[in-house]
XYZ file of C-alpha atoms in Angstrom:
496
model
C 20.568 10.931 29.345
C 17.625 12.479 27.705
C 18.490 10.803 24.322
C 18.564 7.574 25.793
C 15.180 7.843 27.608
C 13.734 9.163 24.443
C 15.186 6.008 22.712
C 13.760 3.905 25.247
C 10.356 5.365 25.286
C 10.324 5.078 21.381
C 11.343 1.633 21.287
C 8.571 0.637 23.917
C 5.930 2.317 22.012
C 6.933 0.825 18.714
C 6.615 -2.587 20.254
C 2.988 -1.812 20.931
C 0.199 -2.983 18.796
C -1.039 -0.519 16.130
C -4.263 -0.033 18.048
C -2.438 0.433 21.340
C -0.064 2.705 19.880
C -2.531 5.077 18.284
C -4.659 5.039 21.398
C -1.500 6.244 23.416
C -0.380 8.682 20.946
C -4.171 10.198 21.005
C -3.774 10.027 24.852
C -0.557 11.862 24.822
C -1.527 14.559 22.581
C -4.792 15.294 24.550
C -2.751 15.363 27.717
C -0.286 17.586 26.111
C -3.035 20.018 24.828
C -4.551 19.971 28.273
C -1.407 20.892 30.198
C -1.091 23.753 27.868
C -4.337 25.205 28.131
C -4.620 24.536 31.957
C -1.094 26.307 32.616
C -2.003 29.227 30.424
C -5.352 29.499 32.209
C -4.032 29.388 35.663
C -1.225 31.822 34.693
C -3.773 34.418 33.385
C -5.989 33.902 36.241
C -3.629 34.562 38.751
C -2.352 37.316 37.024
C -5.778 39.077 36.891
C -6.168 38.189 40.994
C -2.680 40.197 41.400
C -3.618 42.780 39.143
C -7.008 43.154 41.184
C -4.720 43.265 44.311
C -2.577 45.985 42.672
C -5.544 48.125 42.048
C -6.458 47.605 45.638
C -3.175 48.625 46.874
C -3.070 52.032 44.589
C -6.673 52.741 45.894
C -5.403 52.449 49.605
C -1.978 54.054 49.371
C -2.872 57.543 48.711
C -5.418 58.262 51.668
C -3.066 56.265 54.050
C -0.454 58.657 53.060
C -2.326 61.658 53.759
C -3.912 60.258 57.133
C -0.372 58.976 58.256
C 1.164 62.263 57.311
C -1.836 64.294 59.036
C -1.482 61.758 62.378
C 2.086 62.430 62.461
C 1.776 66.342 62.301
C -0.865 66.402 65.150
C 1.392 64.172 67.106
C 4.221 66.759 66.832
C 1.972 69.840 67.510
C 0.951 68.354 70.806
C -2.988 67.746 69.766
C -4.830 64.723 70.919
C -5.089 61.737 68.284
C -4.861 57.936 68.404
C -3.541 55.557 65.833
C -6.486 53.833 66.359
C -8.601 56.687 64.621
C -6.093 56.149 61.343
C -8.305 55.244 58.290
C -7.269 51.674 57.485
C -8.039 49.369 54.291
C -11.172 47.118 54.880
C -9.119 43.694 54.605
C -5.780 42.343 55.976
C -2.979 44.691 55.547
C 0.506 45.637 56.798
C 1.401 48.974 56.859
C 5.270 50.121 57.170
C 6.482 53.633 57.653
C 10.289 53.982 56.754
C 11.775 57.275 58.355
C 14.171 59.660 56.469
C 17.400 60.839 57.260
C 16.111 63.040 60.264
C 14.277 60.099 62.032
C 15.426 56.944 63.120
C 11.710 55.533 63.783
C 10.089 52.739 61.880
C 6.591 52.481 62.337
C 4.468 49.325 61.164
C 0.613 48.665 61.288
C -1.003 45.473 61.113
C -4.478 43.840 61.176
C -5.666 42.271 64.465
C -4.862 38.534 64.901
C -2.269 38.724 62.093
C 0.585 35.958 62.960
C 2.372 36.304 59.342
C 3.755 39.443 58.271
C 5.657 40.416 54.896
C 9.341 40.081 55.088
C 10.045 43.656 54.503
C 12.562 45.725 56.671
C 12.347 49.154 54.900
C 11.773 51.092 51.793
C 14.026 54.136 51.229
C 13.464 57.118 49.020
C 16.098 55.834 46.520
C 14.787 52.360 46.486
C 13.989 51.136 42.767
C 10.934 49.514 43.778
C 9.159 52.723 44.821
C 5.815 53.257 43.063
C 5.652 50.191 41.560
C 3.852 46.907 43.279
C 6.144 44.170 43.773
C 6.008 40.960 45.596
C 7.905 39.778 48.882
C 7.800 36.442 50.822
C 6.466 36.003 54.629
C 8.173 36.013 57.931
C 6.731 32.427 58.156
C 7.874 31.429 54.731
C 4.380 30.058 53.982
C 2.957 32.779 51.698
C 3.547 35.966 49.718
C 2.717 39.591 49.767
C 1.908 42.251 47.469
C 3.614 45.588 48.260
C 3.018 49.011 46.960
C 5.424 52.005 48.516
C 5.253 55.599 47.889
C 7.037 58.726 49.490
C 5.329 60.615 52.110
C 4.848 64.430 51.536
C 7.037 66.562 53.705
C 4.686 68.498 56.256
C 6.635 71.133 58.378
C 9.569 68.884 58.446
C 8.270 66.624 60.746
C 8.601 63.326 59.327
C 9.662 62.495 55.926
C 10.296 58.921 54.398
C 8.197 56.327 52.606
C 4.899 54.515 53.350
C 4.235 50.923 51.729
C 1.110 49.034 52.103
C 1.116 45.109 51.609
C -1.546 42.968 51.260
C -1.302 39.017 51.392
C -1.852 36.885 48.133
C -3.189 34.050 50.276
C -6.445 34.177 48.586
C -4.805 34.438 45.221
C -2.873 31.347 45.630
C -5.633 29.467 47.053
C -7.949 30.379 43.837
C -4.909 29.087 41.776
C -4.330 26.055 43.753
C -8.203 25.022 43.840
C -7.884 25.816 40.184
C -5.232 23.606 39.693
C -6.669 20.652 41.855
C -9.873 20.949 39.807
C -7.977 21.017 36.533
C -6.089 17.918 37.589
C -9.254 16.020 38.514
C -11.033 17.171 35.382
C -7.795 16.123 33.457
C -7.422 12.980 34.660
C -11.304 12.108 34.126
C -10.903 13.415 30.567
C -7.900 11.177 30.170
C -9.640 7.868 31.023
C -12.743 9.076 29.169
C -10.733 9.652 26.004
C -8.369 6.383 26.392
C -11.871 4.382 26.659
C -13.439 5.967 23.671
C -10.327 6.081 21.655
C -9.695 2.463 22.213
C -13.229 1.604 21.024
C -13.206 3.937 18.149
C -9.730 2.757 16.898
C -10.813 -1.050 17.494
C -14.144 -0.388 15.259
C -11.902 1.703 12.572
C -9.559 -1.016 12.404
C -11.815 -3.624 12.217
C -11.390 -3.972 8.135
C -8.002 -4.071 8.759
C -8.412 -6.907 11.084
C -10.371 -8.753 8.427
C -7.713 -8.170 6.046
C -5.243 -9.786 8.622
C -7.554 -12.782 8.800
C -8.080 -13.067 5.067
C -4.096 -12.722 4.754
C -3.475 -15.256 7.097
C -5.978 -17.728 5.487
C -4.386 -17.282 2.100
C -0.956 -17.777 3.630
C -2.157 -21.257 4.626
C -3.319 -22.166 1.071
C -6.956 -20.882 0.796
C -6.410 -18.574 -2.603
C -10.174 -18.342 -2.672
C -10.636 -15.989 0.268
C -11.424 -12.316 -0.325
C -11.697 -9.356 2.112
C -15.269 -8.339 2.764
C -16.074 -4.965 1.685
C -16.302 -2.633 4.514
C -19.342 -0.712 3.158
C -17.680 2.863 3.380
C -16.240 4.920 0.304
C -13.130 5.503 2.264
C -9.231 4.451 2.254
C -9.944 1.420 3.544
C -12.529 0.653 1.091
C -10.078 1.541 -1.643
C -7.595 -0.839 -0.174
C -10.021 -3.690 0.141
C -10.729 -3.504 -3.449
C -7.305 -3.107 -4.764
C -6.206 -6.017 -2.405
C -9.363 -8.293 -3.720
C -8.015 -7.215 -7.090
C -4.639 -8.382 -6.423
C -5.902 -11.494 -4.889
C -7.950 -12.309 -7.785
C -4.584 -11.670 -10.248
C -2.900 -13.720 -7.751
C -5.216 -16.869 -7.913
C -5.442 -16.547 -11.660
C -1.501 -16.727 -11.874
C -1.567 -19.807 -9.600
C -4.238 -21.356 -11.653
C -2.259 -20.700 -14.966
C 1.045 -21.948 -13.347
C -0.547 -25.019 -12.221
C -2.364 -25.563 -15.592
C 1.041 -24.886 -17.061
C 2.844 -27.260 -15.015
C 0.105 -29.751 -15.410
C 0.684 -29.346 -19.039
C 4.542 -29.687 -18.753
C 4.160 -32.777 -16.990
C 1.776 -34.436 -19.542
C 3.999 -32.948 -22.433
C 7.093 -34.626 -20.605
C 5.151 -37.790 -20.275
C 3.988 -37.705 -23.961
C 7.369 -36.751 -24.997
C 9.020 -39.823 -23.130
C 6.333 -42.354 -24.390
C 6.990 -40.970 -28.073
C 10.600 -41.289 -27.700
C 10.747 -44.764 -25.794
C 9.171 -46.533 -28.824
C 11.609 -45.818 -31.654
C 14.515 -46.133 -28.990
C 13.305 -49.474 -28.057
C 13.442 -50.492 -31.513
C 16.789 -49.216 -32.367
C 18.128 -50.870 -29.200
C 16.378 -54.314 -30.175
C 17.934 -54.426 -33.617
C 21.504 -53.278 -32.373
C 21.565 -55.967 -29.638
C 20.361 -58.870 -32.107
C 23.392 -57.431 -34.405
C 25.519 -57.563 -31.357
C 24.681 -61.280 -30.195
C 24.707 -62.409 -34.013
C 21.275 -63.305 -34.424
C 21.114 -61.841 -37.598
C 23.676 -63.352 -40.427
C 21.868 -62.944 -43.626
C 22.974 -59.612 -45.278
C 19.196 -58.805 -46.093
C 18.335 -58.970 -42.668
C 21.154 -56.805 -41.582
C 20.127 -54.466 -44.312
C 16.575 -54.515 -43.161
C 17.629 -53.890 -39.539
C 19.729 -50.678 -40.505
C 16.679 -49.288 -42.450
C 14.420 -49.731 -39.538
C 17.167 -48.050 -37.314
C 17.599 -45.339 -39.770
C 13.739 -44.930 -39.934
C 13.244 -44.860 -36.197
C 16.370 -42.353 -35.993
C 14.459 -40.186 -38.545
C 11.170 -40.294 -36.542
C 13.048 -39.167 -33.461
C 14.691 -36.440 -35.246
C 11.229 -35.028 -36.541
C 9.871 -35.462 -33.214
C 12.681 -33.643 -31.784
C 12.400 -30.799 -34.155
C 8.847 -30.596 -33.521
C 9.291 -30.426 -29.806
C 12.080 -27.497 -30.315
C 9.585 -25.539 -32.553
C 6.915 -26.054 -29.975
C 9.176 -24.883 -27.194
C 10.379 -21.973 -29.120
C 6.842 -20.531 -29.694
C 5.740 -21.357 -25.996
C 8.673 -19.128 -25.010
C 7.346 -16.214 -27.011
C 10.320 -15.600 -28.965
C 10.805 -12.048 -30.649
C 9.664 -11.930 -34.133
C 10.833 -10.021 -37.462
C 7.590 -9.568 -38.718
C 7.362 -8.502 -42.739
C 4.277 -8.055 -45.296
C 3.328 -11.489 -46.061
C 0.862 -12.108 -48.989
C -0.977 -15.285 -47.904
C -2.041 -15.946 -51.657
C 1.552 -16.000 -52.692
C 2.643 -18.380 -49.579
C -0.402 -20.683 -50.236
C 0.176 -21.042 -53.766
C 3.754 -22.007 -52.723
C 2.769 -24.521 -50.396
C 0.177 -26.036 -52.843
C 3.076 -26.554 -55.540
C 4.946 -28.360 -52.920
C 2.532 -30.546 -52.024
C 1.795 -31.596 -55.621
C 5.262 -32.135 -55.983
C 5.255 -34.503 -52.715
C 2.032 -36.285 -53.821
C 1.377 -35.872 -57.543
C -1.359 -38.500 -57.177
C -3.294 -36.207 -55.141
C -5.565 -33.202 -56.312
C -4.350 -30.100 -54.387
C -5.755 -26.786 -55.597
C -5.668 -23.264 -54.443
C -9.039 -21.305 -54.668
C -10.743 -18.004 -53.606
C -12.831 -17.808 -50.366
C -16.376 -17.588 -50.730
C -17.606 -13.810 -49.695
C -14.780 -12.202 -49.653
C -13.836 -8.994 -50.852
C -12.502 -9.387 -54.623
C -10.014 -6.444 -54.589
C -8.594 -6.427 -50.705
C -5.245 -8.316 -50.933
C -4.952 -10.913 -48.061
C -1.734 -9.485 -46.729
C -0.885 -10.030 -42.813
C 2.281 -8.754 -40.634
C 4.274 -11.758 -39.648
C 7.165 -14.263 -40.300
C 7.052 -15.878 -43.569
C 8.727 -19.042 -42.548
C 6.237 -19.395 -39.499
C 3.173 -18.980 -41.394
C 4.517 -21.049 -44.284
C 5.090 -23.888 -41.602
C 1.225 -23.362 -40.624
C -0.014 -24.039 -44.063
C 2.452 -26.904 -44.897
C 1.228 -28.973 -41.691
C -2.238 -28.050 -42.508
C -1.975 -29.485 -45.961
C 0.157 -32.498 -44.798
C -2.263 -33.178 -42.127
C -5.114 -33.320 -44.829
C -3.207 -35.604 -47.047
C -2.073 -38.036 -44.376
C -5.540 -38.605 -42.988
C -7.769 -38.966 -46.182
C -7.698 -41.574 -48.661
C -6.084 -41.473 -51.983
C -8.020 -39.737 -54.487
C -9.607 -37.481 -51.990
C -9.333 -33.792 -53.301
C -7.760 -31.164 -50.899
C -8.716 -27.290 -51.463
C -6.594 -24.180 -49.892
C -8.764 -21.292 -49.662
C -7.297 -17.770 -49.481
C -9.334 -14.462 -48.928
C -9.966 -11.240 -46.921
C -13.110 -10.368 -44.688
C -13.141 -7.070 -43.335
C -10.156 -6.611 -40.947
C -9.243 -10.594 -41.197
C -7.266 -12.737 -43.486
C -9.039 -16.122 -43.833
C -7.128 -19.289 -44.982
C -9.309 -22.625 -45.122
C -7.864 -25.992 -45.623
C -10.229 -28.402 -46.891
C -10.540 -31.904 -47.244
C -13.517 -34.416 -48.343
C -12.790 -37.384 -46.196
C -14.427 -39.016 -43.481
C -14.226 -35.814 -41.215
C -13.699 -35.798 -37.542
C -16.205 -36.643 -34.485
C -17.165 -34.050 -32.149
C -14.741 -35.674 -29.390
C -12.176 -35.328 -31.981
C -12.554 -32.171 -33.053
C -12.230 -31.009 -29.385
C -8.839 -32.436 -28.823
C -7.375 -32.053 -32.195
C -4.918 -29.146 -31.043
C -3.603 -31.102 -28.346
C -0.018 -32.372 -28.046
C 0.526 -35.884 -29.140
C -2.899 -36.270 -29.938
C -4.025 -38.924 -32.704
C -7.723 -38.869 -34.167
C -6.693 -42.055 -35.704
C -5.504 -44.496 -32.930
C -5.249 -47.384 -35.593
C -2.285 -45.904 -37.675
C 1.043 -47.200 -36.234
C 3.699 -44.683 -34.952
C 5.925 -45.679 -37.539
C 3.847 -44.624 -40.180
C 1.865 -41.782 -38.519
C 3.081 -38.289 -37.601
C 4.144 -37.070 -34.377
C 1.055 -35.925 -33.326
C 2.677 -32.481 -32.835
C 1.643 -30.860 -36.571
C -1.532 -29.021 -35.130
C -0.264 -28.142 -31.796
C 2.613 -26.287 -33.657
C -0.051 -24.711 -35.902
C -2.044 -23.367 -32.836
C 1.137 -21.969 -31.240
C 2.465 -20.015 -34.459
C -1.246 -18.567 -34.937
C -1.773 -17.591 -31.474
C 1.706 -16.112 -31.646
C 0.453 -13.982 -34.629
C -2.692 -12.631 -32.707
C -4.840 -14.980 -34.810
C -6.893 -17.924 -34.337
C -7.423 -21.596 -35.976
C -10.514 -23.937 -35.389
C -12.108 -26.739 -37.090
C -15.285 -26.732 -39.044
C -17.164 -29.681 -40.646
C -16.443 -29.470 -44.734
C -20.090 -29.291 -46.457
C -20.553 -32.864 -47.751
C -18.209 -34.529 -45.821
C -14.655 -33.792 -44.455
C -12.688 -31.518 -42.222
C -11.890 -28.020 -42.572
C -9.511 -25.925 -40.588
C -10.001 -22.149 -40.599
C -7.145 -19.723 -39.966
C -7.901 -15.854 -39.270
C -5.269 -13.454 -38.955
C -5.371 -9.643 -38.488
C -4.903 -7.933 -41.968
C -2.139 -5.600 -42.563
C -3.411 -1.936 -42.730
C -0.756 -0.340 -44.161
C -0.722 0.682 -47.553
C 0.988 -1.533 -50.304
C 3.625 0.925 -51.056
C 4.711 1.191 -47.612
């Protein structure tokens, strides 16, 4: 039953708001502390007052015992005496004389006007309570008495037995009740004051948390720009606000990056679909002409097959470029090695001379570089080779015949630099800003069949970025375009 009540109380408390829960716990703790201190105080006060009554009893008992013995002796010898002359304590009292074996009398004396008396029959000489104060009830059942009993001295064998003196504990009980009443009134007032002040204090302390709740609700509704106002205090709430604001900034940035990525993906899919639609339409058109018998001349059929093959080759190149971009966008694991860009650039220049023997392509040293510093980087040989191949192919494709192309390699400080320069018409400012975008073509007049896929420079930017480098366009002095690639130099010794 007790466990069930405890669970019910805990469940009810748990359903309250955090503010009400803390105020309730605060009031209960204060109440428990108040009850404990009040109980201890009342107990100690009553014990002190009872000790004072016991001290009075010990003060009264000896003179009373002597006077009672003397009085009994005078009565036995025939001397004139009266019980009224007996010395009595100055407050309410009750005296009980218990005879010994040779007497059957029991004498009681009480204060005048006393209606209530202790419930005390007799105290014999063999009673364990003899000599020690003890408490008994009253005949009316409404109060208690404190009693002290001692043996009487034997005086000429007249009267033997015990004498007991009892004092009422009404004043003690009244004082304890008054103190209990005052503590209850003060306690209730204290609980109300603590509850009200605790409510306002907790509400004020939780005001930053309420702001956090409002901010979280606004963010959940879609407003990622909301931030938690700083509380102005260097406490746990202030630290939590700073942490949450930092987290919200990261979340907003992540959502912005995701939206930008999704937008790029949509543009990429749209551009890729547009690029593939033209060769597919060409292949489908020639196939339908052949199926309908519109081409009967063998030369026309051969021309159609050649066009289909060219478009298929173009789609294959486009798909390969798309796969390359997708691979580098997915942050692949690389197997880096030491790559000497001088050797790699020399190979690329030789390959370009074979593909375009009529063009002047040469390898030169970069101006202002360290003459004895080897331009060695850490990366994938095949990927870096593709970077230089794409840049040289782009220069050859977009410059007139007879225009020289230069590949300059060198090292400046902790960076290895490769520049691919041409001396053609160059790029306009608007074109230079967009030249690394996917499917962007600087020369809109070139046909898609004769032009590239528009992905070559985008692949260059993706590979260079994956190698912690940078690539940018600068005008060539005297006219033309220069693409400058910078990569971190390998710091390891050559023999490592």
